[in-house]
CSV table of C-alpha atoms and ligand atoms in Angstrom, one decimal:
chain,number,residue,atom,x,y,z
A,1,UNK,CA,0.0,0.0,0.0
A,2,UNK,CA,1.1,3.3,-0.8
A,3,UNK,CA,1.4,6.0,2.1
A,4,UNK,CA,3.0,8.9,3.3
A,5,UNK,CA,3.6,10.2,6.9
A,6,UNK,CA,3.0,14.1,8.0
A,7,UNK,CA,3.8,15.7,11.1
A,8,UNK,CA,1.1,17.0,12.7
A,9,UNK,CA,0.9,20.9,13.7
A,10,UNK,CA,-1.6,22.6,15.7
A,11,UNK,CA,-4.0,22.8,12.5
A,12,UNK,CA,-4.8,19.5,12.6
A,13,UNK,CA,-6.7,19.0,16.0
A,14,UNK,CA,-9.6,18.6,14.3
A,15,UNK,CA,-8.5,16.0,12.2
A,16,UNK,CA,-6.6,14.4,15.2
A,17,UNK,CA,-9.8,14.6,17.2
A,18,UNK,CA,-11.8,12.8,14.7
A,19,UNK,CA,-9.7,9.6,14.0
A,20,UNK,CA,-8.5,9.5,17.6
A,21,UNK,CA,-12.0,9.3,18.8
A,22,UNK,CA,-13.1,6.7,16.2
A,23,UNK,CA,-10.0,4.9,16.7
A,24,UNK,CA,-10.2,4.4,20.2
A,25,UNK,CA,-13.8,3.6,20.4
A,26,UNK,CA,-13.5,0.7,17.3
A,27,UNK,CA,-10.7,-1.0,19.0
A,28,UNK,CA,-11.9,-1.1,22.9
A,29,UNK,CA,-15.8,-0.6,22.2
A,30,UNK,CA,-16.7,-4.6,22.7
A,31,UNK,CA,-14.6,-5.0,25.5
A,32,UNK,CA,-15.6,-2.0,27.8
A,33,UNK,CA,-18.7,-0.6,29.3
A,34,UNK,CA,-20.4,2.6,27.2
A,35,UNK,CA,-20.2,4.9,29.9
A,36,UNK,CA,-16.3,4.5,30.8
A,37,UNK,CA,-15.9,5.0,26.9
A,38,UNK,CA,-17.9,7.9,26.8
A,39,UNK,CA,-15.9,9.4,30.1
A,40,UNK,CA,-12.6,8.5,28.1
A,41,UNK,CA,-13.3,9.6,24.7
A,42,UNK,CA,-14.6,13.1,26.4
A,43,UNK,CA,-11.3,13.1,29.0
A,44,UNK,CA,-8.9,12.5,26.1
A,45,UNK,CA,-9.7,13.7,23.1
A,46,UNK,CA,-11.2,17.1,23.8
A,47,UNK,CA,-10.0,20.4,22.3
A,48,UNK,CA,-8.5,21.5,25.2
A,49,UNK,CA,-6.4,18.6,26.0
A,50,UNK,CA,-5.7,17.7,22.3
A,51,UNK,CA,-4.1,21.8,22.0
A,52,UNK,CA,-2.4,21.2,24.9
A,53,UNK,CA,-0.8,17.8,23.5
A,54,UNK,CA,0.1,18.9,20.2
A,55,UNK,CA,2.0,22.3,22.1
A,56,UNK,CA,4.0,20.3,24.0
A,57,UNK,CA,7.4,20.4,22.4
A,58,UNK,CA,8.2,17.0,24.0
A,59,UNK,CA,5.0,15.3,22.3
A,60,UNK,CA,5.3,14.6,18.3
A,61,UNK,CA,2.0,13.4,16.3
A,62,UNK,CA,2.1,11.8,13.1
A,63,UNK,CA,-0.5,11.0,10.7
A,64,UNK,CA,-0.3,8.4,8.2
A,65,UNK,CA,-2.2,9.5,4.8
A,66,UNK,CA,-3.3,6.8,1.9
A,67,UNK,CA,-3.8,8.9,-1.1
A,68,UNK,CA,-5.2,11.9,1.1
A,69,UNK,CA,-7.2,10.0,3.6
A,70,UNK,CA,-5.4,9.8,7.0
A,71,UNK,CA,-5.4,5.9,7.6
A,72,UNK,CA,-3.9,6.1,11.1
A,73,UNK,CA,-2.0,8.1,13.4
A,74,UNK,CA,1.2,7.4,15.9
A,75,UNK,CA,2.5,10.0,19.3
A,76,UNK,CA,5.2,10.1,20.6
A,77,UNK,CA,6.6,10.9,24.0
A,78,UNK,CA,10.0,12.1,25.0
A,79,UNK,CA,11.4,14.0,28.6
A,80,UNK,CA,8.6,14.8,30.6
A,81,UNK,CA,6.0,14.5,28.2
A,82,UNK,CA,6.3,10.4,29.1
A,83,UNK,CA,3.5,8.9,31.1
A,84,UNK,CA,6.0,7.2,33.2
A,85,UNK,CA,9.1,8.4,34.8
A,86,UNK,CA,11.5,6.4,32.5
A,87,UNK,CA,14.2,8.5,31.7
A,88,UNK,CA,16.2,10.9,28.9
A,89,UNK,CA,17.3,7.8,27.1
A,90,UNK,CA,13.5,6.3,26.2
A,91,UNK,CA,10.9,7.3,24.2
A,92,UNK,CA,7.6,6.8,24.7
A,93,UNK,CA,4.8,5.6,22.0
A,94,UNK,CA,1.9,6.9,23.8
A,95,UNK,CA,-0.4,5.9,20.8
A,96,UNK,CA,-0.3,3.9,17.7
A,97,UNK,CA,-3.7,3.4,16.0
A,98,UNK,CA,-4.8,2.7,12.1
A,99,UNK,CA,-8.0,3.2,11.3
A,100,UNK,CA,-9.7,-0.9,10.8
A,101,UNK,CA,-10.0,-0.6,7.2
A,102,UNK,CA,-6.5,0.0,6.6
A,103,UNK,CA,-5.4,-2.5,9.1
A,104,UNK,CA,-2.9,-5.5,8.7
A,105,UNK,CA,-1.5,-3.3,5.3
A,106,UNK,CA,1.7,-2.5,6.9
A,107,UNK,CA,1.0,0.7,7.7
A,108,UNK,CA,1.2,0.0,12.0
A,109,UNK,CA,5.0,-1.4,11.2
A,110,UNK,CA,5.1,1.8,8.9
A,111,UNK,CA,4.8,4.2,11.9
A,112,UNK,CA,6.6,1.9,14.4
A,113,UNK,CA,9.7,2.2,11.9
A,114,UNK,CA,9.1,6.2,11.9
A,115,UNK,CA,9.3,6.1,15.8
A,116,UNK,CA,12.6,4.0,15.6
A,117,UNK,CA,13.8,6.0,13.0
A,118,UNK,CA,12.6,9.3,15.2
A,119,UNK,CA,14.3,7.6,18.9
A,120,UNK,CA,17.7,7.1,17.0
A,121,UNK,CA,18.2,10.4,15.6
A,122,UNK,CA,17.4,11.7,18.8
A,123,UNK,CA,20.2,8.8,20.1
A,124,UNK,CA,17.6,7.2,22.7
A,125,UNK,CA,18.5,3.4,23.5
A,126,UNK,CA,15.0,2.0,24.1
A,127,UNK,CA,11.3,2.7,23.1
A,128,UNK,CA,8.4,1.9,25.1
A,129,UNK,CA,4.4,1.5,25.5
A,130,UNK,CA,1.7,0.7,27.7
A,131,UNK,CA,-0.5,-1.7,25.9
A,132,UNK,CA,-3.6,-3.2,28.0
A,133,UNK,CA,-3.5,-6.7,29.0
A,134,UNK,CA,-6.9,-7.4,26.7
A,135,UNK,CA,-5.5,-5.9,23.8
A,136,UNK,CA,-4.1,-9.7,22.3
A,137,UNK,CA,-4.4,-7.9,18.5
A,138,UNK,CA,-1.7,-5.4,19.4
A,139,UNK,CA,0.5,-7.3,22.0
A,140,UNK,CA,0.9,-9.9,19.1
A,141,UNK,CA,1.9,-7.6,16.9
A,142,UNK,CA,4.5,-5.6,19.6
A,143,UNK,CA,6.2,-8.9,20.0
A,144,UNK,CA,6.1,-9.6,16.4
A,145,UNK,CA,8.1,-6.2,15.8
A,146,UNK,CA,10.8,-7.0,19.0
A,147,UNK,CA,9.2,-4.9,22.2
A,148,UNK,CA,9.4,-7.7,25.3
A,149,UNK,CA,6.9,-7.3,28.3
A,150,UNK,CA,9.1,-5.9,31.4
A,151,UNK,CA,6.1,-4.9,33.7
A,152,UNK,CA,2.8,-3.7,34.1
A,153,UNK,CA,1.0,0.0,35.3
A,154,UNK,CA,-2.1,1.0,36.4
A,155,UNK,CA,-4.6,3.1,33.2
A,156,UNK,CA,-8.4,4.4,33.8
A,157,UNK,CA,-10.5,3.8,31.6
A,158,UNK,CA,-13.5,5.8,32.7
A,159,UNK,CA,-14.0,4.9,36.5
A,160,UNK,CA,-12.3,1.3,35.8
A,161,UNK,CA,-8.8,0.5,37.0
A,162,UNK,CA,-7.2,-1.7,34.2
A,163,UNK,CA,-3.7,-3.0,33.4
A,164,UNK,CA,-1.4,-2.2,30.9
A,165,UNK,CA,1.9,-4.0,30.1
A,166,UNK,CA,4.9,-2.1,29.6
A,167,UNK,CA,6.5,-3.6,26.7
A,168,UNK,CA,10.2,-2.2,25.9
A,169,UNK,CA,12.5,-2.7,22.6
A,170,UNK,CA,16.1,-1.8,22.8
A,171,UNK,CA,17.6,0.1,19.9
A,172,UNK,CA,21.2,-1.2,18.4
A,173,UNK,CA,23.7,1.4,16.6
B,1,COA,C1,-1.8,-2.9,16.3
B,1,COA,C2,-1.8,-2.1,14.9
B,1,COA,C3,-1.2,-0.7,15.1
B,1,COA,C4,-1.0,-2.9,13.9
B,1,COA,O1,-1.0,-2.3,12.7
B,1,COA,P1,-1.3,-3.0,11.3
B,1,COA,O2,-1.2,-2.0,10.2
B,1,COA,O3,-2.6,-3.7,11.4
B,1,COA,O4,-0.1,-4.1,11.3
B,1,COA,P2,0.9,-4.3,10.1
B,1,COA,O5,0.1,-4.7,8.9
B,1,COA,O6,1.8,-3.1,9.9
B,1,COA,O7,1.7,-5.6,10.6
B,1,COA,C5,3.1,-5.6,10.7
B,1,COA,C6,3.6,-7.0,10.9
B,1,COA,O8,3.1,-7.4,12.2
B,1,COA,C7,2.3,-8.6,12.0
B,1,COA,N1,1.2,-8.6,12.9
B,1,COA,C8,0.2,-7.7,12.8
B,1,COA,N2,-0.7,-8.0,13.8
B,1,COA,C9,-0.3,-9.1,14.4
B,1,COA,C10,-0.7,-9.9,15.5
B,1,COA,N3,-1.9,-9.6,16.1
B,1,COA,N4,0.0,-10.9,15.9
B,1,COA,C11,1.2,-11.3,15.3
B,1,COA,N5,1.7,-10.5,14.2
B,1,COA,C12,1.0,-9.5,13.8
B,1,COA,C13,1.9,-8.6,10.5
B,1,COA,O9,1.7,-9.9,10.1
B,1,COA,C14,3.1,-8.0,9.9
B,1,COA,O10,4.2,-9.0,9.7
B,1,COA,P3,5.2,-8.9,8.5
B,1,COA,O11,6.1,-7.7,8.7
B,1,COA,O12,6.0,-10.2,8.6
B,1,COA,O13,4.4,-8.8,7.3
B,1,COA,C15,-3.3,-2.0,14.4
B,1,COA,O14,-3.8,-3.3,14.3
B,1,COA,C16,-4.2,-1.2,15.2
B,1,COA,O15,-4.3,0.1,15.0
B,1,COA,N6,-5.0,-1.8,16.1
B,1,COA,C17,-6.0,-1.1,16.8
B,1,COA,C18,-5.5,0.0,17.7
B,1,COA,C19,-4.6,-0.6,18.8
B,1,COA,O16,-4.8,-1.6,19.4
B,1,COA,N7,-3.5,0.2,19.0
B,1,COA,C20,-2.5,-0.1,20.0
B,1,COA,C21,-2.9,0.4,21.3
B,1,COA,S1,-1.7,0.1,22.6
């Protein structure tokens, strides 16, 4: 499949807000109770919050585009802007998420190779994630592309305490 990936600016909140949202709800939807969705979606991908994301100099978005559809989206986390205290030398993939129709088309390894390609330039030694324990689709395909499971931390969906495995791949030269 042919693609391209764009940084994302300020501009594209909109657009960020839209295929966050559906993202998030198509992939966690069966598994989770309306309400705690609805609290999520409405915590997470409001204007507010999504401005306040995309100005943090620490957090970098990227869409994916097929033809000029955006077919997914990846951020990334550095410094502070990590949702863990791990460090200068890690960088964090807070979200990786292609919209279903373009799933299993390459274009999740697609963005995982741009956040590679993004932690070496910036010389970091390891990338990280949180994925939840439930998510089997996307843990497969972490340990398909090298990230091992090193521990676990606590996420809220909504007014549900869930776990999320931290899964870690070290970067070479
Ligand atoms: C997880 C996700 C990003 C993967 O993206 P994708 O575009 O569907 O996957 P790709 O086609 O790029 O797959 C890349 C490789 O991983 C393999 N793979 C994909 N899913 C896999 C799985 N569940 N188990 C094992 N291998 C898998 C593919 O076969 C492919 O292998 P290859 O390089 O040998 O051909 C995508 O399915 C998605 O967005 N899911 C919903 C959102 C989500 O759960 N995000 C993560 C939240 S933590």
């Amino acid at each position: 499949m042919i693609f391209k990936i764009k940084k994302c600016t300020l501009e594209d909140m909109e657009t960020l807000q839209k295929v966050g949202r559906e993202t998030f709800y198509e992939t966690f939807k069966d598994q989770n109770s309306p309400d705690n969705m609805k609290a999520y979606l409405e915590k997470a991908f409001n204007p507010v919050q999504l401005e306040r994301e995309l100005s943090n100099i620490h957090s970098h978005f990227y869409f994916v585009y097929v033809q000029d559809e955006v077919a997914g989206y990846l951020k990334l986390n550095i410094h502070d802007a990590q949702t863990e205290e791990m460090g200068d030398e890690s960088l964090e993939i807070e979200r990786i998420y292609i919209r279903k129709k373009y799933q299993k088309f390459g274009l999740g390894k697609a963005l995982l190779n741009k956040a590679i390609e993004i932690a070496k330039a910036l010389d970091k030694k390891k990338i990280w994630l949180g994925v939840w324990e439930k998510n089997e689709n996307a843990i497969g395909f972490y340990e398909k592309m090298g990230f091992v499971k090193t521990g676990s931390h606590t996420f809220y969906l909504g007014d549900e305490e869930q776990t999320d495995y931290i899964m870690v791949k070290t970067l070479e030269g």
